[in-house]
C-alpha positions as a LaTeX table, in Angstrom:
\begin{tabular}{lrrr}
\hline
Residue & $x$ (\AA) & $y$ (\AA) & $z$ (\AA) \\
\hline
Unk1 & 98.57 & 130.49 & 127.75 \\
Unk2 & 101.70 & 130.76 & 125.84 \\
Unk3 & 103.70 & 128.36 & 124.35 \\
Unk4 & 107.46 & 127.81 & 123.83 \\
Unk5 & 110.06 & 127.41 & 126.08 \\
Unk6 & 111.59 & 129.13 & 128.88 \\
Unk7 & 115.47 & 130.41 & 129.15 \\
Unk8 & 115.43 & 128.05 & 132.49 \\
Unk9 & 115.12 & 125.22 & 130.06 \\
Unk10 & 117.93 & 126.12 & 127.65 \\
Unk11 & 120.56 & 124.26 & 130.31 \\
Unk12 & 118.32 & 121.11 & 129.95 \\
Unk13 & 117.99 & 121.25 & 126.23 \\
Unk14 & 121.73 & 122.13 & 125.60 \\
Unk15 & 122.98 & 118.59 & 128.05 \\
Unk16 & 120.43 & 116.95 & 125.56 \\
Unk17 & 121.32 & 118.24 & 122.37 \\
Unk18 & 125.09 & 117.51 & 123.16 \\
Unk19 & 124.56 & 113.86 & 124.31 \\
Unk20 & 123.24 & 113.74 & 121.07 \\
Unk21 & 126.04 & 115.18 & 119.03 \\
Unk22 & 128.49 & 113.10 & 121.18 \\
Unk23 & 126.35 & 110.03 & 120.83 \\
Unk24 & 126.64 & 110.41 & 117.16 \\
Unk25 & 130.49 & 111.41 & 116.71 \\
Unk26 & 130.98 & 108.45 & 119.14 \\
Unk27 & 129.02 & 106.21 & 116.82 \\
Unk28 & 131.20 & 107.30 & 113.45 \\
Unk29 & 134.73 & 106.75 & 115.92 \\
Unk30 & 133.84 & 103.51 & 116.38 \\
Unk31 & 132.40 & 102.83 & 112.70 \\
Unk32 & 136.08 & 104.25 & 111.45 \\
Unk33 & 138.28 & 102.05 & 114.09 \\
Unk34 & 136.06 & 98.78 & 112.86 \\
Unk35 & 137.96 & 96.11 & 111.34 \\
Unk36 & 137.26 & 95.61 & 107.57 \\
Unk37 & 138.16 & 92.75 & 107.07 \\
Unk38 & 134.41 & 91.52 & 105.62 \\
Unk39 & 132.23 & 93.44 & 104.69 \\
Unk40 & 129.31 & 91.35 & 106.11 \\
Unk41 & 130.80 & 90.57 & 109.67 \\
Unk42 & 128.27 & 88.70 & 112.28 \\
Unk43 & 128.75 & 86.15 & 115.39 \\
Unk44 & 129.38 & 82.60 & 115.07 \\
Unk45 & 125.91 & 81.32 & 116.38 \\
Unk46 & 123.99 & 78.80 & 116.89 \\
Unk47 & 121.23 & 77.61 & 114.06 \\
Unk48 & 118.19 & 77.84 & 115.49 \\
Unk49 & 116.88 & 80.69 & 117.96 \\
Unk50 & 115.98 & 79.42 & 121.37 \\
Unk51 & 116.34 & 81.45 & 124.74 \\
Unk52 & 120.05 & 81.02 & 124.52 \\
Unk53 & 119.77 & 83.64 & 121.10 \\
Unk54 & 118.68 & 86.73 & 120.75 \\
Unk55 & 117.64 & 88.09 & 117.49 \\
Unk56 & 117.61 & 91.89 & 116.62 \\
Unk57 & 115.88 & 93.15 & 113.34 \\
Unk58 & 114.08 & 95.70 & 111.60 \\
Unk59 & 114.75 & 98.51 & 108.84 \\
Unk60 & 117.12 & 101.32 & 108.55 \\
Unk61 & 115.52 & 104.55 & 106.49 \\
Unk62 & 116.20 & 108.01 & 105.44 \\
Unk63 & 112.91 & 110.28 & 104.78 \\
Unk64 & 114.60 & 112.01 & 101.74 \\
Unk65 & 113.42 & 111.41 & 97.97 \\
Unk66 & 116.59 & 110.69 & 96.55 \\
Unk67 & 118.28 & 107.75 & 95.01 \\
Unk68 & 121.76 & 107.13 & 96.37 \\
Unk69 & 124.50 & 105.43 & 94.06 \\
Unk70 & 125.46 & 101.77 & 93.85 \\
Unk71 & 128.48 & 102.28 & 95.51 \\
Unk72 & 126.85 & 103.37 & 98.80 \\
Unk73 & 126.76 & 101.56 & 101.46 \\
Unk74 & 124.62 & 100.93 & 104.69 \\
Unk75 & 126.20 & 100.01 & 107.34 \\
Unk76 & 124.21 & 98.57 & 110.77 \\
Unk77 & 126.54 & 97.94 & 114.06 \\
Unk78 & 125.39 & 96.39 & 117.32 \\
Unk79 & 126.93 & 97.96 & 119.37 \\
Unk80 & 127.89 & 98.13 & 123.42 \\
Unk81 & 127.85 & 101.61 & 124.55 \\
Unk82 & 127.93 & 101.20 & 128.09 \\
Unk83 & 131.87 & 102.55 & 128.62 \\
Unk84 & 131.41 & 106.59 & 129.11 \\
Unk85 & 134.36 & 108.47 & 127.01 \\
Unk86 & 135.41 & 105.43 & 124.85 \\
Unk87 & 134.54 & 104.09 & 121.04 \\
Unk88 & 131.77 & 101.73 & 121.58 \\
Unk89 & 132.38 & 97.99 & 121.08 \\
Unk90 & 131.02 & 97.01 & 117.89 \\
Unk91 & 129.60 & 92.98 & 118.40 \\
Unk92 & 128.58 & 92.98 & 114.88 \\
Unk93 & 128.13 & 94.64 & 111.50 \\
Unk94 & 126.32 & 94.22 & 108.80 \\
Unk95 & 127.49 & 96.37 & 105.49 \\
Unk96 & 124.60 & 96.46 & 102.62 \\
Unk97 & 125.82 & 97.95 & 99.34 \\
Unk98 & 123.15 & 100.01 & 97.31 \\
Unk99 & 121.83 & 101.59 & 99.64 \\
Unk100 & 118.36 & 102.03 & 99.94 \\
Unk101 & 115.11 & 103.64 & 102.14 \\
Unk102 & 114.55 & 101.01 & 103.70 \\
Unk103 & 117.12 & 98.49 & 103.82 \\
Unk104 & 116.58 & 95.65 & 106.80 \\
Unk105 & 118.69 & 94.32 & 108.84 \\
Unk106 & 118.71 & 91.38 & 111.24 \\
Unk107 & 121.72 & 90.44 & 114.04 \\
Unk108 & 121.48 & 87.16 & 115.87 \\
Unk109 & 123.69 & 87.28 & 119.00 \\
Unk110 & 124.24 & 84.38 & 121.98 \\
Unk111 & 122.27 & 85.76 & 124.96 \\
Unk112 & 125.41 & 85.28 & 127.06 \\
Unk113 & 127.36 & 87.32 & 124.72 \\
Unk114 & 125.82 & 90.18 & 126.44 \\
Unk115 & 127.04 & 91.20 & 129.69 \\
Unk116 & 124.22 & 92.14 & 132.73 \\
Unk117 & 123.93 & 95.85 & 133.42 \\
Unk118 & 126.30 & 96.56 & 130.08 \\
Unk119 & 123.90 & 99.00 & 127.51 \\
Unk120 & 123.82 & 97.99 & 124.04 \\
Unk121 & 122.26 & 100.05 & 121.04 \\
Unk122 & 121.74 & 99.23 & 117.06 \\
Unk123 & 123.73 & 102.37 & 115.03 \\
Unk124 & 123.78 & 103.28 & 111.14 \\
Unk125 & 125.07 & 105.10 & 108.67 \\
Unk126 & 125.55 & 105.69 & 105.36 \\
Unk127 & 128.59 & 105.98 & 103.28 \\
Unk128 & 129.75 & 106.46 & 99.62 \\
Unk129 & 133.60 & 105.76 & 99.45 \\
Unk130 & 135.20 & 107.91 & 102.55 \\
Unk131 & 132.25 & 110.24 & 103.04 \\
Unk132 & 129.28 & 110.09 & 105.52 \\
Unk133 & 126.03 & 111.07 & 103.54 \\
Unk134 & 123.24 & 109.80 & 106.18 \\
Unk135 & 123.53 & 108.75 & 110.02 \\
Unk136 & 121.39 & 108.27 & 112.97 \\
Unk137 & 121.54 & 110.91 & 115.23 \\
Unk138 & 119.15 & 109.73 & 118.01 \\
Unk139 & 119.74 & 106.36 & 120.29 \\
Unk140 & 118.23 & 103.00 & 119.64 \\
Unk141 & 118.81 & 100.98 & 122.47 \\
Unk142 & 118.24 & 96.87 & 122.50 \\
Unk143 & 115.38 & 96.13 & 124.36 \\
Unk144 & 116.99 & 92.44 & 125.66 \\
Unk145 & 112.74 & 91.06 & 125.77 \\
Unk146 & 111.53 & 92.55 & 123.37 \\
Unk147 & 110.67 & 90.82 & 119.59 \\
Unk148 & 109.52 & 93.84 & 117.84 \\
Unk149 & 111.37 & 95.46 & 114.72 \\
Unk150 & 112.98 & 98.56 & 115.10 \\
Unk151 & 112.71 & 101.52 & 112.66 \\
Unk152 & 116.44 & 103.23 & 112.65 \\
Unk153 & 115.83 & 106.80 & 110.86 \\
Unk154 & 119.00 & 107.97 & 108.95 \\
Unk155 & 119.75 & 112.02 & 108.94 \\
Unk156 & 121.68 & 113.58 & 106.08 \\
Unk157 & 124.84 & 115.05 & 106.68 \\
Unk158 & 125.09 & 118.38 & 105.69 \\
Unk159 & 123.99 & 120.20 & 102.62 \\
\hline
\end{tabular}
């Protein structure tokens, strides 16, 4: 039996690869229209986590061997991506200078912050000055129930 793919699947893996590519551009439109104004923004929340607050942690990482300058910077963004054709709505960001492999990161957001049936996903990239050196190029959606860390992996732009 041979293995591979057939030219009936290109279609399939064409819509994929360009939800991707979108996902991603979408993700760096939103990261650029961002307000600066700190460069540690997060919610005003309550102090202790309950039911009411949802936390959402874990590491961002990129699999290269290679130590980035001081002046880099990691930035994380929760973000609601549940508008089609729009930036997403960054609910908070959390900017990590030095960047490093891996860097964690930890948002606590007010349950009722998010809105039922709205999609919300954790996106990251990383940046020396005005130039994009790493950035996720897959989805990492917020499982609402779930307590588990995620593991954000970081592509390198270009060559």
């Amino acid at each position: 039996m041979e293995q591979g793919f057939s030219m009936s699947e290109v279609p399939s893996m064409l819509t994929k690869w360009s939800t991707m590519v979108i996902l991603t551009l979408a993700t760096v439109v939103s990261g650029c229209s961002a307000s600066n104004s700190s460069t540690n923004k997060e919610l005003k929340m309550t102090s202790s986590l309950s039911d009411s607050v949802i936390e959402i942690k874990g590491e961002a990482l990129y699999r290269e061997r290679i130590l980035l300058p001081n002046e880099a910077n990691l930035i994380v963004q929760l973000l609601d991506v549940s508008r089609m054709d729009v930036p997403a709505t960054v609910l908070a960001e959390q900017v990590n200078s030095g960047a490093k492999s891996p860097t964690p990161f930890s948002f606590k957001i007010e349950r009722d912050r998010l809105v039922a049936g709205h999609t919300y996903a954790v996106g990251a990239r990383i940046m020396l000055k005005d130039k994009l050196l790493f950035i996720n190029t897959q989805a990492y959606h917020i499982d609402q129930n779930s307590t588990q860390p995620m593991t954000i992996v970081l592509e390198k732009i270009g060559r």
